[in-house]
Amino acid sequence: MLIAQISDLHIKRQGKLAYGLVDTAACLRRCVKQLNALDPRPDAVLITGDLVDFGDAEEYTFLRGLLEPLAVPYYLCIGNHDGRDALREVFSDHAYLHQHPRFVQYVLDLAPLRAIVMDTQDPPHGGGRLCDERLDWLEKTLADGAGRPTVVAMHHPPFVCGIEHMDVQNLAEPDATKLAAIVARHPEVERVLCGHVHRAIQTRFAGTIASICPSPAHQVALDLRPRGPSRFIMEPPAFQLHRYTEQDGLVTHTAYVGDFGGTHPFFDDNHALID
Ligand SMILES: [Fe+2]
Ligand SMILES: [Fe+2]
């Protein structure tokens, strides 16, 4: 089972650049092309929020067209830039978006894995919340899996990463602590997969690993200074590939979007190391 995770697409209305600089649509087109060219192809693509920039139907309609060429099934998760109603309206045929009557959270059977996708949105705030209703649903949904290996996906990371202007809008307390208590009771959680910070970041969390996926567009600048300014940087766009087998467990690769000149052999035709 190969799951590709892409995150923080920030698609604008057609022709509009993000922050006056980033052509997020072109970035997504390049990423989709690269995902389609993967061999083996992923079995599913999980998109962990900030799908669009302002959460309106026009942006989602444009996003839908950009995702049309994707040759594998994709699943949408909500982020702080998204809009629940407009998302459900434009992707009305994505039945999983309606599993929960209020929140855009759902469970997927990606045998042999399960994926539980959470809704951490707390409009109009940029930060994330998981109220008791959402957490109770998570606890029950985990229990329903009877110990099957599971990834839990959500937009806002439940941990402090050291980039201060992002940490002030991560998953708020006490929700992150309550989430950790639930995850700790379920050792079948292979990973907590997040977005929001536009960088590849990992930490130990509640007996598993919580990780953040980079963006196919702009990245948040790496700045660990106290009160560092809120800035982005056009570092290489990237996505993550999560490979799961019963024998090897879940292993994550970060892959960069772009043409880096192809591969080169280590050995010549006589199997001698090229020096
Ligand atoms: Fe984002
Ligand atoms: Fe975000």
Coordinates of C-alpha atoms and ligand atoms in Angstrom, one line a residue:
M1 CA 0.0 0.0 0.0
L2 CA 1.4 3.3 -1.1
I3 CA -0.2 6.5 0.1
A4 CA 0.9 9.8 -1.4
Q5 CA 0.3 12.8 0.9
I6 CA 0.2 16.3 -0.5
S7 CA -0.7 19.3 1.5
D8 CA -1.4 23.1 1.5
L9 CA -2.2 23.6 -2.2
H10 CA -3.7 27.1 -1.5
I11 CA -5.4 27.2 -4.9
K12 CA -6.7 30.7 -5.7
R13 CA -9.3 31.8 -8.3
Q14 CA -7.9 31.2 -11.8
G15 CA -5.2 33.7 -12.8
K16 CA -4.6 34.9 -9.2
L17 CA -1.2 34.4 -7.5
A18 CA -0.8 33.7 -3.8
Y19 CA 0.7 36.6 -2.0
G20 CA 1.2 38.2 -5.4
L21 CA 4.0 35.8 -6.1
V22 CA 3.1 32.1 -6.1
D23 CA 1.3 30.4 -9.0
T24 CA -0.2 27.7 -6.9
A25 CA -2.1 26.2 -9.8
A26 CA 1.0 25.7 -11.8
C27 CA 2.6 24.1 -8.8
L28 CA -0.2 21.6 -8.4
R29 CA -0.2 20.8 -12.1
R30 CA 3.5 19.9 -11.9
C31 CA 2.9 17.8 -8.7
V32 CA 0.0 15.9 -10.3
K33 CA 2.1 15.1 -13.3
Q34 CA 4.9 13.8 -11.1
L35 CA 2.4 11.7 -9.0
N36 CA 1.0 10.1 -12.2
A37 CA 4.5 9.3 -13.4
L38 CA 5.4 7.4 -10.3
D39 CA 6.2 3.7 -10.7
P40 CA 4.7 2.0 -8.8
R41 CA 1.8 4.5 -8.7
P42 CA 0.3 5.4 -5.3
D43 CA -2.9 3.6 -4.4
A44 CA -4.4 6.8 -2.9
V45 CA -3.6 10.5 -2.5
L46 CA -4.4 12.1 0.8
I47 CA -4.6 16.0 0.6
T48 CA -4.2 17.3 4.2
G49 CA -5.9 20.7 4.0
D50 CA -5.5 24.3 2.9
L51 CA -6.8 23.0 -0.4
V52 CA -7.8 26.5 -1.5
D53 CA -7.0 29.9 -0.1
F54 CA -10.4 31.5 0.7
G55 CA -12.7 28.5 0.8
D56 CA -15.3 29.6 -1.8
A57 CA -17.0 27.6 -4.5
E58 CA -15.1 29.3 -7.4
E59 CA -11.7 28.2 -5.9
Y60 CA -13.0 24.6 -5.3
T61 CA -14.3 24.4 -8.9
F62 CA -10.9 25.4 -10.2
L63 CA -9.2 23.0 -7.8
R64 CA -11.5 20.2 -9.1
G65 CA -10.3 20.8 -12.6
L66 CA -6.7 20.8 -11.6
L67 CA -7.1 17.4 -9.8
E68 CA -9.1 15.9 -12.7
P69 CA -5.9 14.5 -14.4
L70 CA -4.8 12.7 -11.2
A71 CA -4.8 9.0 -12.1
V72 CA -5.4 7.7 -8.5
P73 CA -8.3 8.3 -6.1
Y74 CA -7.8 11.3 -3.9
Y75 CA -9.3 12.3 -0.5
L76 CA -9.7 15.8 0.7
C77 CA -9.1 17.0 4.3
I78 CA -10.1 20.4 5.5
G79 CA -7.6 23.1 6.7
N80 CA -8.0 26.6 8.1
H81 CA -8.2 28.2 4.7
D82 CA -11.0 25.9 3.6
G83 CA -14.8 26.2 3.7
R84 CA -16.9 23.2 4.7
D85 CA -20.0 24.1 2.8
A86 CA -18.4 25.1 -0.5
L87 CA -16.1 22.0 -0.4
R88 CA -19.0 19.7 0.1
E89 CA -21.0 21.5 -2.6
V90 CA -18.3 21.3 -5.3
F91 CA -17.2 17.8 -4.5
S92 CA -20.7 16.5 -3.9
D93 CA -19.9 13.1 -5.4
H94 CA -17.2 12.6 -2.8
A95 CA -19.5 10.7 -0.4
Y96 CA -16.9 10.4 2.4
L97 CA -17.1 14.1 2.9
H98 CA -20.6 13.5 4.4
Q99 CA -19.8 10.7 6.8
H100 CA -20.1 13.0 9.8
P101 CA -23.1 15.3 9.8
R102 CA -21.2 18.4 11.1
F103 CA -17.5 18.0 10.6
V104 CA -15.5 16.9 7.5
Q105 CA -14.1 13.9 9.1
Y106 CA -14.3 10.3 7.9
V107 CA -12.7 6.9 7.9
L108 CA -11.3 5.2 4.7
D109 CA -10.6 1.5 4.2
L110 CA -7.3 1.5 2.4
A111 CA -6.7 -2.2 3.1
P112 CA -4.5 -3.3 4.8
L113 CA -4.5 0.2 6.3
R114 CA -7.3 2.4 7.6
A115 CA -7.1 6.2 7.4
I116 CA -9.0 8.4 9.8
V117 CA -9.2 12.0 8.6
M118 CA -10.1 14.6 11.2
D119 CA -11.5 18.1 10.9
T120 CA -9.5 20.6 13.0
Q121 CA -11.0 23.7 11.5
D122 CA -12.1 26.5 14.0
P123 CA -13.5 29.4 11.9
P124 CA -12.8 32.3 11.9
H125 CA -9.5 31.4 13.7
G126 CA -6.5 30.2 11.9
G127 CA -5.6 27.8 14.6
G128 CA -7.0 24.3 15.1
R129 CA -9.4 22.7 17.5
L130 CA -10.7 19.2 18.2
C131 CA -13.8 19.6 20.4
D132 CA -15.1 16.7 22.5
E133 CA -17.6 15.8 19.8
R134 CA -14.8 15.3 17.2
L135 CA -12.5 13.5 19.7
D136 CA -15.3 11.1 20.8
W137 CA -15.9 10.2 17.2
L138 CA -12.2 9.5 16.8
E139 CA -12.1 7.3 19.9
K140 CA -15.2 5.3 18.7
T141 CA -13.9 5.1 15.1
L142 CA -10.5 3.8 16.3
A143 CA -12.2 1.2 18.5
D144 CA -14.3 0.1 15.5
G145 CA -11.1 -0.9 13.7
A146 CA -10.3 -3.6 16.2
G147 CA -6.6 -3.0 16.1
R148 CA -6.1 -2.7 12.4
P149 CA -3.1 -0.5 11.4
T150 CA -4.3 3.1 11.1
V151 CA -3.0 6.5 10.0
V152 CA -4.8 9.5 11.5
A153 CA -4.6 12.6 9.3
M154 CA -5.4 16.2 10.2
H155 CA -4.4 19.7 9.0
H156 CA -3.1 21.3 12.2
P157 CA -0.2 19.5 13.9
P158 CA -0.7 18.7 17.6
F159 CA 2.8 19.7 18.6
V160 CA 5.1 22.7 18.9
C161 CA 7.7 22.8 16.0
G162 CA 9.7 25.8 17.0
I163 CA 8.6 28.1 14.2
E164 CA 6.7 30.5 16.5
H165 CA 4.3 32.2 14.2
M166 CA 3.0 28.8 13.1
D167 CA 3.1 27.3 16.7
V168 CA 0.6 30.0 17.8
Q169 CA -1.9 28.5 15.4
N170 CA -1.3 24.8 15.7
L171 CA -3.8 22.4 17.4
A172 CA -4.9 24.3 20.6
E173 CA -4.7 23.0 24.1
P174 CA -6.3 21.1 25.9
D175 CA -7.3 19.4 22.6
A176 CA -3.8 18.3 21.7
T177 CA -3.4 16.7 25.1
K178 CA -6.8 15.0 24.8
L179 CA -5.8 13.7 21.3
A180 CA -2.5 12.4 22.7
A181 CA -4.4 10.4 25.4
I182 CA -6.7 8.8 22.8
V183 CA -3.8 8.0 20.4
A184 CA -1.7 6.5 23.3
R185 CA -4.6 4.1 24.0
H186 CA -4.4 2.8 20.4
P187 CA -1.0 1.4 19.5
E188 CA -2.4 0.6 16.0
V189 CA -1.9 4.2 15.1
E190 CA 1.1 4.1 12.8
R191 CA 1.3 7.8 12.3
V192 CA -0.4 11.2 12.8
L193 CA -0.1 12.9 9.3
C194 CA -0.4 16.7 9.3
G195 CA 0.0 19.7 7.1
H196 CA -0.2 23.5 7.8
V197 CA 3.5 24.2 8.4
H198 CA 4.6 23.7 4.8
R199 CA 7.8 21.8 5.8
A200 CA 8.9 18.2 6.4
I201 CA 8.9 17.9 10.2
Q202 CA 8.6 14.9 12.6
T203 CA 8.4 14.3 16.3
R204 CA 7.5 11.6 18.8
F205 CA 3.9 11.8 19.7
A206 CA 1.8 9.7 22.1
G207 CA 3.7 6.5 21.3
T208 CA 3.7 7.0 17.6
I209 CA 5.2 9.6 15.2
A210 CA 3.5 12.9 14.2
S211 CA 4.7 14.3 10.9
I212 CA 4.1 17.4 8.7
C213 CA 4.2 17.3 4.9
P214 CA 5.7 20.0 2.8
S215 CA 3.7 21.9 0.1
P216 CA 3.9 21.5 -3.7
A217 CA 3.9 25.3 -3.7
H218 CA 5.6 27.6 -1.2
Q219 CA 7.3 26.5 2.1
V220 CA 7.2 28.3 5.5
A221 CA 10.7 29.7 6.0
L222 CA 12.8 27.8 8.5
D223 CA 13.3 30.3 11.3
L224 CA 13.6 29.1 14.9
R225 CA 14.3 32.5 16.4
P226 CA 11.9 33.6 19.1
R227 CA 9.4 36.0 17.5
G228 CA 10.8 35.2 14.0
P229 CA 8.8 37.0 11.3
S230 CA 6.0 35.2 9.4
R231 CA 7.6 34.6 6.0
F232 CA 7.6 32.0 3.2
I233 CA 10.3 30.8 0.9
M234 CA 10.3 29.1 -2.5
E235 CA 12.3 26.1 -1.5
P236 CA 11.9 23.0 -3.6
P237 CA 8.2 21.8 -3.7
A238 CA 7.7 18.4 -2.3
F239 CA 5.2 15.7 -1.2
Q240 CA 5.5 12.5 0.9
L241 CA 5.1 8.9 0.0
H242 CA 4.0 6.5 2.8
R243 CA 4.8 2.9 2.1
Y244 CA 3.1 0.3 4.2
T245 CA 3.6 -3.5 4.3
E246 CA 2.8 -5.8 7.1
Q247 CA 6.4 -6.9 7.2
D248 CA 8.1 -3.5 7.1
G249 CA 5.4 -1.2 8.7
L250 CA 5.0 2.4 7.6
V251 CA 8.0 4.1 6.0
T252 CA 7.9 7.7 4.8
H253 CA 9.8 9.2 1.9
T254 CA 9.9 13.0 1.1
A255 CA 10.0 13.4 -2.7
Y256 CA 10.7 16.7 -4.5
V257 CA 8.7 18.0 -7.4
G258 CA 10.9 18.9 -10.4
D259 CA 13.2 17.7 -13.1
F260 CA 16.6 17.0 -11.6
G261 CA 18.2 15.5 -14.7
G262 CA 17.3 11.9 -14.4
T263 CA 19.1 9.1 -12.5
H264 CA 22.8 8.1 -12.9
P265 CA 24.4 4.7 -12.4
F266 CA 26.7 3.9 -9.5
F267 CA 28.2 0.9 -11.5
D268 CA 29.3 0.4 -15.1
D269 CA 28.2 -2.5 -17.3
N270 CA 30.8 -4.8 -15.7
H271 CA 29.3 -4.1 -12.3
A272 CA 32.4 -2.1 -11.3
L273 CA 32.0 1.0 -9.2
I274 CA 32.4 4.1 -11.3
D275 CA 35.2 6.1 -9.7
Ligands
FE1 FE -1.1 26.2 4.4
FE2 FE -3.1 25.9 7.4

